[in-house]
C-alpha cells in the first residue's frame, strides 16, 4: 500500500551561465574521489568508466574556470587525487542547498494534509 499524503519531489542541480554544472550524481563522484583518493576507484564505485568520470570533472573545471581536483604524482605509495579547496566549497555549497530543499519539502509535506480536507 502506498503512503498517504502528498510527497514533495524535486531534483537539484547547479548551472553556470545557463549550462548545467553539477547535480547529485556529480557531487557523489567528487566525494568518492576525495574519500578514495582515486578517480578510477570512484568511477568503479559509481558504475561509470574512468573516461566518463575524468571528462565530467574536466567539464566542470572548464565551465567554472577553476580546478576542483588536484592529482598528485606517485612515489613509493603511488599517486592520489583530492578535491581542491574550491572543489570542497562546491560540494559543501551543493550539500547545504540540497539540505535546505529537503527542509522546505518537509514543511510543505506536513502542510499537505490540508489539501485533502473536505
Short mmCIF file of C-alpha atoms in Angstrom, two decimals:
data_model
loop_
_atom_site.label_atom_id
_atom_site.label_comp_id
_atom_site.label_asym_id
_atom_site.label_seq_id
_atom_site.Cartn_x
_atom_site.Cartn_y
_atom_site.Cartn_z
CA UNK A 1 0.00 0.00 0.00
CA UNK A 2 1.32 3.41 -0.92
CA UNK A 3 1.89 6.02 1.77
CA UNK A 4 -0.82 8.59 2.28
CA UNK A 5 -0.32 12.29 1.87
CA UNK A 6 1.40 14.47 -0.64
CA UNK A 7 5.12 13.91 -1.21
CA UNK A 8 7.21 16.83 -2.43
CA UNK A 9 9.75 15.67 -5.02
CA UNK A 10 12.50 17.65 -6.69
CA UNK A 11 15.84 17.44 -8.43
CA UNK A 12 18.57 19.97 -7.74
CA UNK A 13 21.49 20.85 -9.96
CA UNK A 14 23.70 23.88 -10.36
CA UNK A 15 24.05 25.83 -13.58
CA UNK A 16 26.64 28.38 -14.59
CA UNK A 17 25.89 30.84 -17.37
CA UNK A 18 22.93 28.71 -18.42
CA UNK A 19 24.86 25.44 -18.56
CA UNK A 20 24.27 22.54 -16.14
CA UNK A 21 27.36 22.05 -14.00
CA UNK A 22 26.68 19.50 -11.28
CA UNK A 23 23.89 17.54 -9.65
CA UNK A 24 23.54 14.82 -7.06
CA UNK A 25 25.50 12.24 -9.09
CA UNK A 26 28.37 14.62 -9.73
CA UNK A 27 28.59 15.54 -6.07
CA UNK A 28 28.65 11.84 -5.19
CA UNK A 29 31.50 11.34 -7.67
CA UNK A 30 33.52 14.21 -6.20
CA UNK A 31 33.01 12.94 -2.65
CA UNK A 32 34.14 9.46 -3.69
CA UNK A 33 37.22 10.90 -5.42
CA UNK A 34 38.13 12.78 -2.26
CA UNK A 35 37.43 9.80 0.02
CA UNK A 36 39.18 7.16 -2.09
CA UNK A 37 41.94 9.39 -3.45
CA UNK A 38 41.28 7.93 -6.88
CA UNK A 39 39.15 8.87 -9.86
CA UNK A 40 39.24 5.28 -11.12
CA UNK A 41 38.07 3.86 -7.75
CA UNK A 42 35.34 6.49 -7.53
CA UNK A 43 34.21 5.72 -11.08
CA UNK A 44 34.16 1.99 -10.35
CA UNK A 45 32.05 2.51 -7.22
CA UNK A 46 29.58 4.56 -9.25
CA UNK A 47 29.48 2.09 -12.13
CA UNK A 48 30.83 4.53 -14.72
CA UNK A 49 34.00 4.45 -16.78
CA UNK A 50 37.16 6.28 -15.77
CA UNK A 51 36.92 8.24 -19.02
CA UNK A 52 33.38 9.38 -18.18
CA UNK A 53 34.38 10.44 -14.64
CA UNK A 54 37.51 12.27 -15.83
CA UNK A 55 35.59 14.02 -18.64
CA UNK A 56 32.83 15.02 -16.22
CA UNK A 57 35.33 16.56 -13.79
CA UNK A 58 37.17 18.35 -16.60
CA UNK A 59 33.86 19.69 -17.94
CA UNK A 60 33.07 21.24 -14.55
CA UNK A 61 36.54 22.76 -14.34
CA UNK A 62 36.35 24.20 -17.85
CA UNK A 63 32.87 25.62 -17.28
CA UNK A 64 33.78 27.28 -13.99
CA UNK A 65 37.35 28.18 -14.92
CA UNK A 66 38.75 26.69 -11.70
CA UNK A 67 40.41 23.44 -10.65
CA UNK A 68 38.21 21.25 -8.47
CA UNK A 69 40.58 18.27 -8.21
CA UNK A 70 44.34 18.02 -7.80
CA UNK A 71 46.24 14.94 -8.85
CA UNK A 72 49.44 14.15 -7.01
CA UNK A 73 52.00 12.02 -8.82
CA UNK A 74 53.03 8.86 -7.06
CA UNK A 75 56.17 7.91 -5.34
CA UNK A 76 56.65 4.79 -3.30
CA UNK A 77 52.98 4.62 -2.25
CA UNK A 78 51.55 5.73 -5.60
CA UNK A 79 49.71 8.86 -6.59
CA UNK A 80 46.35 10.14 -5.46
CA UNK A 81 43.69 12.70 -6.28
CA UNK A 82 41.93 15.05 -3.87
CA UNK A 83 39.45 17.89 -4.10
CA UNK A 84 40.90 21.37 -4.13
CA UNK A 85 39.53 23.96 -1.70
CA UNK A 86 37.23 25.19 -4.48
CA UNK A 87 36.11 21.63 -5.13
CA UNK A 88 35.27 21.23 -1.45
CA UNK A 89 33.40 24.55 -1.47
CA UNK A 90 31.37 23.40 -4.49
CA UNK A 91 30.41 20.13 -2.76
CA UNK A 92 29.61 21.89 0.52
CA UNK A 93 27.53 24.54 -1.27
CA UNK A 94 25.52 21.85 -3.07
CA UNK A 95 25.02 19.84 0.14
CA UNK A 96 23.80 22.94 2.00
CA UNK A 97 21.45 23.82 -0.85
CA UNK A 98 20.06 20.28 -1.02
CA UNK A 99 19.59 20.18 2.75
CA UNK A 100 17.57 23.40 2.58
CA UNK A 101 15.40 21.97 -0.20
CA UNK A 102 14.72 18.89 1.96
CA UNK A 103 13.73 21.10 4.90
CA UNK A 104 11.35 23.12 2.73
CA UNK A 105 9.89 19.92 1.25
CA UNK A 106 9.24 18.56 4.76
CA UNK A 107 7.43 21.76 5.76
CA UNK A 108 5.12 21.51 2.76
CA UNK A 109 4.60 17.77 3.17
CA UNK A 110 3.48 18.43 6.74
CA UNK A 111 1.02 21.04 5.43
CA UNK A 112 -0.23 18.77 2.64
CA UNK A 113 -2.87 17.11 4.80
CA UNK A 114 -4.97 20.26 4.46
CA UNK A 115 -5.13 19.70 0.69
CA UNK A 116 -7.34 16.68 1.22
CA UNK A 117 -9.60 18.20 3.90
CA UNK A 118 -13.24 18.33 2.87
#
